[in-house]
PDB file of C-alpha atoms in Angstrom:
ATOM      1  CA  MET Z   1      75.790 121.426 104.432  1.00 87.00           C
ATOM      2  CA  ILE Z   2      79.336 122.453 103.597  1.00 95.00           C
ATOM      3  CA  LEU Z   3      80.644 118.944 102.901  1.00 95.00           C
ATOM      4  CA  GLU Z   4      78.038 118.546 100.166  1.00 97.00           C
ATOM      5  CA  LYS Z   5      79.715 121.379  98.265  1.00 98.00           C
ATOM      6  CA  PHE Z   6      82.826 119.219  97.835  1.00 98.00           C
ATOM      7  CA  ASN Z   7      80.864 116.375  96.246  1.00 98.00           C
ATOM      8  CA  LEU Z   8      81.575 116.049  92.509  1.00 98.00           C
ATOM      9  CA  LYS Z   9      78.864 113.509  91.726  1.00 98.00           C
ATOM     10  CA  GLY Z  10      77.231 114.406  88.408  1.00 97.00           C
ATOM     11  CA  LYS Z  11      80.200 116.521  87.292  1.00 98.00           C
ATOM     12  CA  SER Z  12      82.446 115.571  84.397  1.00 98.00           C
ATOM     13  CA  GLY Z  13      85.707 116.884  83.080  1.00 98.00           C
ATOM     14  CA  ILE Z  14      89.198 116.442  81.690  1.00 99.00           C
ATOM     15  CA  VAL Z  15      92.575 115.867  83.328  1.00 98.00           C
ATOM     16  CA  THR Z  16      95.578 116.085  81.012  1.00 98.00           C
ATOM     17  CA  GLY Z  17      98.896 114.415  81.716  1.00 98.00           C
ATOM     18  CA  ALA Z  18      97.004 111.900  83.850  1.00 98.00           C
ATOM     19  CA  GLY Z  19      98.807 108.705  82.910  1.00 97.00           C
ATOM     20  CA  SER Z  20     101.071 109.011  85.950  1.00 96.00           C
ATOM     21  CA  GLY Z  21     102.525 111.436  88.468  1.00 97.00           C
ATOM     22  CA  ILE Z  22     100.720 114.619  89.435  1.00 98.00           C
ATOM     23  CA  GLY Z  23      97.973 114.166  86.857  1.00 98.00           C
ATOM     24  CA  LEU Z  24      97.110 110.731  88.188  1.00 98.00           C
ATOM     25  CA  GLY Z  25      97.075 112.117  91.718  1.00 98.00           C
ATOM     26  CA  LEU Z  26      94.647 114.865  90.689  1.00 98.00           C
ATOM     27  CA  ALA Z  27      92.466 112.392  88.804  1.00 98.00           C
ATOM     28  CA  THR Z  28      92.372 110.032  91.782  1.00 98.00           C
ATOM     29  CA  GLY Z  29      90.978 112.737  94.052  1.00 98.00           C
ATOM     30  CA  LEU Z  30      88.397 113.828  91.493  1.00 98.00           C
ATOM     31  CA  VAL Z  31      87.106 110.301  90.887  1.00 98.00           C
ATOM     32  CA  GLN Z  32      87.019 109.553  94.613  1.00 98.00           C
ATOM     33  CA  ALA Z  33      84.873 112.688  95.030  1.00 98.00           C
ATOM     34  CA  GLY Z  34      82.368 111.318  92.492  1.00 98.00           C
ATOM     35  CA  ALA Z  35      83.410 112.850  89.169  1.00 98.00           C
ATOM     36  CA  GLU Z  36      83.473 111.159  85.789  1.00 98.00           C
ATOM     37  CA  ILE Z  37      86.563 112.056  83.811  1.00 98.00           C
ATOM     38  CA  ALA Z  38      88.469 111.820  80.583  1.00 98.00           C
ATOM     39  CA  ILE Z  39      92.185 111.367  81.194  1.00 98.00           C
ATOM     40  CA  ALA Z  40      94.482 112.568  78.431  1.00 98.00           C
ATOM     41  CA  GLY Z  41      98.124 112.066  77.536  1.00 98.00           C
ATOM     42  CA  ARG Z  42     100.459 110.930  74.795  1.00 97.00           C
ATOM     43  CA  ASN Z  43     101.087 107.395  76.053  1.00 97.00           C
ATOM     44  CA  LEU Z  44      97.913 105.371  75.510  1.00 97.00           C
ATOM     45  CA  GLU Z  45      99.229 102.309  77.339  1.00 97.00           C
ATOM     46  CA  LYS Z  46      99.871 104.375  80.469  1.00 97.00           C
ATOM     47  CA  LEU Z  47      96.449 105.997  80.180  1.00 98.00           C
ATOM     48  CA  GLU Z  48      94.675 102.664  79.923  1.00 98.00           C
ATOM     49  CA  LYS Z  49      96.466 101.347  83.020  1.00 98.00           C
ATOM     50  CA  ALA Z  50      95.657 104.558  84.894  1.00 98.00           C
ATOM     51  CA  ALA Z  51      91.993 104.387  83.840  1.00 98.00           C
ATOM     52  CA  GLU Z  52      91.750 100.801  85.064  1.00 98.00           C
ATOM     53  CA  ALA Z  53      93.216 101.794  88.439  1.00 97.00           C
ATOM     54  CA  LEU Z  54      90.911 104.814  88.757  1.00 98.00           C
ATOM     55  CA  ARG Z  55      87.776 102.820  88.043  1.00 98.00           C
ATOM     56  CA  GLN Z  56      88.121 101.050  91.382  1.00 97.00           C
ATOM     57  CA  TYR Z  57      87.020 104.350  92.959  1.00 97.00           C
ATOM     58  CA  GLY Z  58      84.132 105.101  90.599  1.00 93.00           C
ATOM     59  CA  GLY Z  59      83.799 106.383  87.094  1.00 91.00           C
ATOM     60  CA  PRO Z  60      83.338 106.237  84.269  1.00 97.00           C
ATOM     61  CA  VAL Z  61      86.934 107.028  83.330  1.00 98.00           C
ATOM     62  CA  ILE Z  62      87.905 107.175  79.657  1.00 98.00           C
ATOM     63  CA  PRO Z  63      91.484 107.376  78.297  1.00 98.00           C
ATOM     64  CA  LEU Z  64      91.996 109.700  75.316  1.00 98.00           C
ATOM     65  CA  GLN Z  65      95.388 109.813  73.609  1.00 98.00           C
ATOM     66  CA  THR Z  66      96.293 113.472  73.167  1.00 98.00           C
ATOM     67  CA  ASP Z  67      99.380 115.444  72.178  1.00 97.00           C
ATOM     68  CA  MET Z  68      99.089 118.915  73.698  1.00 97.00           C
ATOM     69  CA  GLY Z  69     101.428 120.212  71.021  1.00 96.00           C
ATOM     70  CA  LYS Z  70      98.868 119.482  68.292  1.00 97.00           C
ATOM     71  CA  MET Z  71      95.815 121.687  67.873  1.00 98.00           C
ATOM     72  CA  GLU Z  72      93.857 118.916  66.156  1.00 98.00           C
ATOM     73  CA  ASP Z  73      94.374 116.676  69.212  1.00 98.00           C
ATOM     74  CA  ILE Z  74      93.119 119.423  71.505  1.00 98.00           C
ATOM     75  CA  LYS Z  75      89.980 119.819  69.406  1.00 98.00           C
ATOM     76  CA  SER Z  76      89.376 116.056  69.388  1.00 98.00           C
ATOM     77  CA  LEU Z  77      89.856 115.822  73.150  1.00 98.00           C
ATOM     78  CA  VAL Z  78      87.095 118.338  73.784  1.00 98.00           C
ATOM     79  CA  GLU Z  79      84.758 116.853  71.178  1.00 98.00           C
ATOM     80  CA  ASN Z  80      85.222 113.284  72.456  1.00 98.00           C
ATOM     81  CA  THR Z  81      84.694 114.310  76.074  1.00 98.00           C
ATOM     82  CA  VAL Z  82      81.457 116.112  75.231  1.00 98.00           C
ATOM     83  CA  GLN Z  83      80.313 113.156  73.173  1.00 98.00           C
ATOM     84  CA  GLU Z  84      81.000 110.792  76.081  1.00 98.00           C
ATOM     85  CA  PHE Z  85      79.607 112.829  78.973  1.00 98.00           C
ATOM     86  CA  GLY Z  86      77.371 115.425  77.329  1.00 98.00           C
ATOM     87  CA  LYS Z  87      79.145 118.344  78.997  1.00 98.00           C
ATOM     88  CA  ILE Z  88      82.392 119.523  80.577  1.00 98.00           C
ATOM     89  CA  ASP Z  89      82.201 120.948  84.104  1.00 98.00           C
ATOM     90  CA  PHE Z  90      85.925 121.199  84.765  1.00 99.00           C
ATOM     91  CA  LEU Z  91      89.332 121.054  83.126  1.00 99.00           C
ATOM     92  CA  PHE Z  92      92.668 120.301  84.776  1.00 99.00           C
ATOM     93  CA  ASN Z  93      95.433 121.521  82.477  1.00 98.00           C
ATOM     94  CA  ASN Z  94      98.245 119.436  83.905  1.00 98.00           C
ATOM     95  CA  ALA Z  95     100.254 118.029  80.960  1.00 97.00           C
ATOM     96  CA  GLY Z  96     103.752 119.380  80.631  1.00 96.00           C
ATOM     97  CA  ILE Z  97     107.381 118.584  79.935  1.00 96.00           C
ATOM     98  CA  ILE Z  98     110.694 119.713  81.388  1.00 94.00           C
ATOM     99  CA  ARG Z  99     114.208 119.812  79.951  1.00 94.00           C
ATOM    100  CA  ARG Z 100     117.217 120.861  81.972  1.00 93.00           C
ATOM    101  CA  ASN Z 101     120.296 122.693  80.718  1.00 96.00           C
ATOM    102  CA  PRO Z 102     122.177 125.806  81.834  1.00 97.00           C
ATOM    103  CA  CYS Z 103     120.951 129.015  80.238  1.00 98.00           C
ATOM    104  CA  GLU Z 104     124.167 129.377  78.226  1.00 98.00           C
ATOM    105  CA  ASP Z 105     123.644 125.947  76.651  1.00 98.00           C
ATOM    106  CA  PHE Z 106     119.855 125.829  76.310  1.00 98.00           C
ATOM    107  CA  LEU Z 107     118.651 124.715  72.870  1.00 98.00           C
ATOM    108  CA  GLU Z 108     116.164 126.642  70.751  1.00 98.00           C
ATOM    109  CA  SER Z 109     114.346 123.404  69.905  1.00 98.00           C
ATOM    110  CA  ASP Z 110     113.882 122.591  73.596  1.00 98.00           C
ATOM    111  CA  TRP Z 111     112.636 126.131  74.242  1.00 98.00           C
ATOM    112  CA  ASP Z 112     110.077 125.875  71.438  1.00 98.00           C
ATOM    113  CA  ASP Z 113     108.858 122.432  72.517  1.00 97.00           C
ATOM    114  CA  MET Z 114     108.330 123.475  76.106  1.00 97.00           C
ATOM    115  CA  LEU Z 115     106.536 126.725  75.365  1.00 98.00           C
ATOM    116  CA  ASN Z 116     104.342 124.906  72.864  1.00 98.00           C
ATOM    117  CA  ILE Z 117     103.305 122.080  75.208  1.00 98.00           C
ATOM    118  CA  ASN Z 118     103.423 123.868  78.575  1.00 98.00           C
ATOM    119  CA  LEU Z 119     101.861 127.202  77.613  1.00 98.00           C
ATOM    120  CA  LYS Z 120     100.325 127.333  74.147  1.00 98.00           C
ATOM    121  CA  GLY Z 121      98.587 123.955  74.430  1.00 98.00           C
ATOM    122  CA  PRO Z 122      97.015 124.634  77.839  1.00 98.00           C
ATOM    123  CA  PHE Z 123      95.776 128.053  76.723  1.00 98.00           C
ATOM    124  CA  PHE Z 124      94.034 126.760  73.629  1.00 98.00           C
ATOM    125  CA  LEU Z 125      92.599 123.746  75.436  1.00 98.00           C
ATOM    126  CA  ALA Z 126      91.194 126.098  78.083  1.00 99.00           C
ATOM    127  CA  GLN Z 127      89.793 128.270  75.301  1.00 98.00           C
ATOM    128  CA  ALA Z 128      88.057 125.304  73.644  1.00 98.00           C
ATOM    129  CA  VAL Z 129      86.622 124.109  76.962  1.00 98.00           C
ATOM    130  CA  ALA Z 130      85.491 127.609  77.931  1.00 98.00           C
ATOM    131  CA  ARG Z 131      83.657 127.975  74.620  1.00 98.00           C
ATOM    132  CA  GLU Z 132      81.760 124.763  75.418  1.00 98.00           C
ATOM    133  CA  MET Z 133      80.921 126.010  78.905  1.00 98.00           C
ATOM    134  CA  ILE Z 134      79.788 129.390  77.608  1.00 98.00           C
ATOM    135  CA  SER Z 135      77.610 127.939  74.860  1.00 98.00           C
ATOM    136  CA  ARG Z 136      75.902 125.551  77.310  1.00 97.00           C
ATOM    137  CA  LYS Z 137      75.737 128.106  80.152  1.00 98.00           C
ATOM    138  CA  ILE Z 138      77.667 125.777  82.460  1.00 97.00           C
ATOM    139  CA  LYS Z 139      79.215 127.027  85.672  1.00 97.00           C
ATOM    140  CA  GLY Z 140      82.757 125.891  84.970  1.00 98.00           C
ATOM    141  CA  LYS Z 141      86.080 125.347  86.656  1.00 98.00           C
ATOM    142  CA  ILE Z 142      89.436 125.513  84.877  1.00 99.00           C
ATOM    143  CA  VAL Z 143      92.584 124.677  86.840  1.00 99.00           C
ATOM    144  CA  ASN Z 144      96.100 125.020  85.460  1.00 98.00           C
ATOM    145  CA  THR Z 145      99.126 123.276  86.941  1.00 98.00           C
ATOM    146  CA  THR Z 146     101.884 125.833  87.374  1.00 98.00           C
ATOM    147  CA  SER Z 147     104.842 125.346  89.733  1.00 97.00           C
ATOM    148  CA  LEU Z 148     106.782 127.013  92.492  1.00 95.00           C
ATOM    149  CA  ILE Z 149     109.165 127.800  89.594  1.00 95.00           C
ATOM    150  CA  ALA Z 150     106.509 130.297  88.455  1.00 95.00           C
ATOM    151  CA  GLU Z 151     107.560 132.300  91.529  1.00 94.00           C
ATOM    152  CA  GLN Z 152     111.264 131.422  91.579  1.00 93.00           C
ATOM    153  CA  GLY Z 153     113.747 131.014  88.768  1.00 89.00           C
ATOM    154  CA  GLY Z 154     114.997 127.569  89.603  1.00 91.00           C
ATOM    155  CA  LYS Z 155     118.227 126.209  88.149  1.00 89.00           C
ATOM    156  CA  ARG Z 156     118.863 125.000  84.587  1.00 93.00           C
ATOM    157  CA  VAL Z 157     115.177 125.329  83.616  1.00 96.00           C
ATOM    158  CA  PRO Z 158     114.795 128.639  81.709  1.00 98.00           C
ATOM    159  CA  ALA Z 159     112.053 127.453  79.330  1.00 98.00           C
ATOM    160  CA  TYR Z 160     110.168 125.662  82.102  1.00 97.00           C
ATOM    161  CA  ALA Z 161     110.295 128.824  84.224  1.00 98.00           C
ATOM    162  CA  ALA Z 162     109.055 130.907  81.293  1.00 98.00           C
ATOM    163  CA  SER Z 163     106.225 128.509  80.506  1.00 98.00           C
ATOM    164  CA  LYS Z 164     105.004 128.126  84.085  1.00 98.00           C
ATOM    165  CA  GLY Z 165     105.348 131.835  84.818  1.00 98.00           C
ATOM    166  CA  GLY Z 166     103.390 132.560  81.649  1.00 98.00           C
ATOM    167  CA  LEU Z 167     100.706 130.039  82.582  1.00 98.00           C
ATOM    168  CA  ALA Z 168     100.333 131.638  86.012  1.00 98.00           C
ATOM    169  CA  GLN Z 169      99.767 135.033  84.392  1.00 98.00           C
ATOM    170  CA  VAL Z 170      97.388 133.800  81.696  1.00 98.00           C
ATOM    171  CA  THR Z 171      95.403 132.073  84.467  1.00 98.00           C
ATOM    172  CA  LYS Z 172      94.633 135.547  85.811  1.00 98.00           C
ATOM    173  CA  THR Z 173      93.697 136.893  82.381  1.00 98.00           C
ATOM    174  CA  MET Z 174      91.334 133.990  81.703  1.00 98.00           C
ATOM    175  CA  ALA Z 175      89.827 134.439  85.171  1.00 99.00           C
ATOM    176  CA  ASN Z 176      89.103 138.082  84.396  1.00 98.00           C
ATOM    177  CA  ASP Z 177      87.652 137.427  80.935  1.00 98.00           C
ATOM    178  CA  TRP Z 178      85.456 134.487  81.911  1.00 99.00           C
ATOM    179  CA  ALA Z 179      84.165 135.572  85.322  1.00 98.00           C
ATOM    180  CA  GLN Z 180      81.148 137.077  83.558  1.00 98.00           C
ATOM    181  CA  TYR Z 181      80.207 133.556  82.421  1.00 98.00           C
ATOM    182  CA  ASN Z 182      80.567 132.099  85.938  1.00 98.00           C
ATOM    183  CA  ILE Z 183      83.735 130.230  84.990  1.00 98.00           C
ATOM    184  CA  GLN Z 184      86.402 130.238  87.691  1.00 98.00           C
ATOM    185  CA  VAL Z 185      90.015 129.855  86.571  1.00 99.00           C
ATOM    186  CA  ASN Z 186      92.680 129.033  89.129  1.00 99.00           C
ATOM    187  CA  ALA Z 187      95.998 127.219  89.371  1.00 98.00           C
ATOM    188  CA  ILE Z 188      97.692 124.639  91.542  1.00 98.00           C
ATOM    189  CA  GLY Z 189     101.396 125.230  92.082  1.00 98.00           C
ATOM    190  CA  PRO Z 190     103.107 121.988  93.106  1.00 98.00           C
ATOM    191  CA  GLY Z 191     106.358 122.019  94.989  1.00 96.00           C
ATOM    192  CA  TRP Z 192     108.831 119.155  94.769  1.00 95.00           C
ATOM    193  CA  VAL Z 193     106.798 116.053  93.921  1.00 97.00           C
ATOM    194  CA  LYS Z 194     107.929 112.440  93.539  1.00 94.00           C
ATOM    195  CA  THR Z 195     107.301 111.798  89.825  1.00 92.00           C
ATOM    196  CA  GLU Z 196     109.145 110.463  86.801  1.00 84.00           C
ATOM    197  CA  LEU Z 197     110.124 114.037  85.885  1.00 81.00           C
ATOM    198  CA  THR Z 198     111.958 114.508  89.198  1.00 85.00           C
ATOM    199  CA  GLN Z 199     113.501 111.048  89.470  1.00 85.00           C
ATOM    200  CA  ALA Z 200     116.940 112.226  88.294  1.00 82.00           C
ATOM    201  CA  LEU Z 201     116.983 114.969  90.936  1.00 85.00           C
ATOM    202  CA  ARG Z 202     115.999 112.557  93.678  1.00 90.00           C
ATOM    203  CA  GLU Z 203     118.744 110.158  92.604  1.00 87.00           C
ATOM    204  CA  ASP Z 204     121.306 112.982  92.755  1.00 87.00           C
ATOM    205  CA  THR Z 205     122.277 112.738  96.428  1.00 89.00           C
ATOM    206  CA  GLN Z 206     123.612 116.285  96.751  1.00 90.00           C
ATOM    207  CA  ARG Z 207     120.695 117.950  94.961  1.00 87.00           C
ATOM    208  CA  ASN Z 208     118.162 115.804  96.817  1.00 89.00           C
ATOM    209  CA  GLU Z 209     119.653 116.838 100.157  1.00 90.00           C
ATOM    210  CA  GLU Z 210     119.634 120.518  99.116  1.00 89.00           C
ATOM    211  CA  ILE Z 211     115.966 120.346  98.191  1.00 92.00           C
ATOM    212  CA  SER Z 212     114.766 118.198 101.083  1.00 92.00           C
ATOM    213  CA  GLY Z 213     116.659 120.305 103.594  1.00 92.00           C
ATOM    214  CA  ARG Z 214     114.758 123.423 102.579  1.00 93.00           C
ATOM    215  CA  ILE Z 215     111.248 121.953 102.660  1.00 97.00           C
ATOM    216  CA  PRO Z 216     109.818 122.844 106.108  1.00 97.00           C
ATOM    217  CA  MET Z 217     107.709 119.659 106.144  1.00 96.00           C
ATOM    218  CA  GLY Z 218     110.889 117.667 105.535  1.00 93.00           C
ATOM    219  CA  ARG Z 219     109.783 115.526 102.607  1.00 94.00           C
ATOM    220  CA  TRP Z 220     108.936 115.556  98.921  1.00 96.00           C
ATOM    221  CA  ALA Z 221     105.236 115.497  98.078  1.00 97.00           C
ATOM    222  CA  ASP Z 222     103.404 112.431  96.899  1.00 97.00           C
ATOM    223  CA  PRO Z 223     101.089 113.106  93.900  1.00 98.00           C
ATOM    224  CA  LEU Z 224      98.088 112.361  96.125  1.00 98.00           C
ATOM    225  CA  ASP Z 225      99.067 115.334  98.298  1.00 98.00           C
ATOM    226  CA  LEU Z 226      97.603 117.502  95.538  1.00 98.00           C
ATOM    227  CA  ALA Z 227      94.251 115.704  95.390  1.00 98.00           C
ATOM    228  CA  GLY Z 228      92.598 117.808  98.100  1.00 98.00           C
ATOM    229  CA  ALA Z 229      93.328 121.085  96.322  1.00 98.00           C
ATOM    230  CA  ALA Z 230      92.025 119.567  93.084  1.00 98.00           C
ATOM    231  CA  VAL Z 231      88.700 118.531  94.590  1.00 98.00           C
ATOM    232  CA  PHE Z 232      88.300 121.933  96.242  1.00 98.00           C
ATOM    233  CA  LEU Z 233      88.950 123.881  93.038  1.00 99.00           C
ATOM    234  CA  ALA Z 234      86.648 121.636  90.975  1.00 98.00           C
ATOM    235  CA  SER Z 235      83.827 121.827  93.503  1.00 98.00           C
ATOM    236  CA  ASP Z 236      81.115 124.294  94.459  1.00 98.00           C
ATOM    237  CA  ALA Z 237      83.133 125.073  97.595  1.00 98.00           C
ATOM    238  CA  SER Z 238      85.427 127.316  95.508  1.00 98.00           C
ATOM    239  CA  ASP Z 239      82.711 129.249  93.640  1.00 98.00           C
ATOM    240  CA  TYR Z 240      83.983 132.688  94.757  1.00 98.00           C
ATOM    241  CA  ILE Z 241      87.668 131.999  94.154  1.00 98.00           C
ATOM    242  CA  THR Z 242      89.200 132.888  90.798  1.00 98.00           C
ATOM    243  CA  GLY Z 243      92.538 134.048  89.437  1.00 98.00           C
ATOM    244  CA  GLN Z 244      94.451 132.437  92.310  1.00 98.00           C
ATOM    245  CA  THR Z 245      97.287 129.938  92.654  1.00 98.00           C
ATOM    246  CA  ILE Z 246      97.245 127.473  95.537  1.00 98.00           C
ATOM    247  CA  PHE Z 247     100.804 126.304  96.209  1.00 98.00           C
ATOM    248  CA  VAL Z 248     101.084 122.755  97.522  1.00 98.00           C
ATOM    249  CA  ASP Z 249     104.772 122.861  98.403  1.00 98.00           C
ATOM    250  CA  GLY Z 250     105.229 121.748 101.998  1.00 98.00           C
ATOM    251  CA  GLY Z 251     106.109 125.341 102.938  1.00 97.00           C
ATOM    252  CA  TRP Z 252     108.936 125.776 100.397  1.00 96.00           C
ATOM    253  CA  LEU Z 253     107.988 129.296  99.301  1.00 96.00           C
ATOM    254  CA  SER Z 254     107.667 130.496 102.887  1.00 95.00           C
ATOM    255  CA  SER Z 255     111.092 129.197 103.918  1.00 90.00           C
TER     256      SER Z 255
END
């Protein structure tokens, strides 16, 4: 039956940037669907609190402190997940940072940090996970978090736009290279979501009104609004979908 294809019982994987916000929303959906997961991020205290909250839905859930800007952390994340669960069925590459400044004032250091964490880190984590999947002949799912800014330029976010646009394109390349191994690679493109990263925008009355007024559904997304797409892309229900981005934006890109 079709609903059985959405069941993630017996599947294990990684969600990065899962201490709060979008990552925690993705992780919540995956655990509720039966998956066992490693949640990764830089703030161990946040991860431990998130893991405790997620365990009410199932588990196991293990927190693994990880800096996506460090290759040794990426290697350890994969090794520790395999050691804990024996395999990796899916990866959600969600960790990322954002820094805002007009293009004429944007700092080289901010540019380098964002491309390193938002693009380089996710690529090499996906590579490490794919190698595990290939060596174990696992039908795998890799899902990258891009953004509607991958399609539009946004304002005051040149490095973020470059990193998310690059991640959207490399998603397609990975999908093409790894289809032969039965690994599907897709992306979720969130719209405007209520997280710590967008708090300043929501507190800016004028900017908040500009954004909210253009969203056809009339509201910012809650992180749990992305959980359904996450479960779908991690599940057997999406076995013939690869190289795609599902935008969860309340209709923003169509408006």
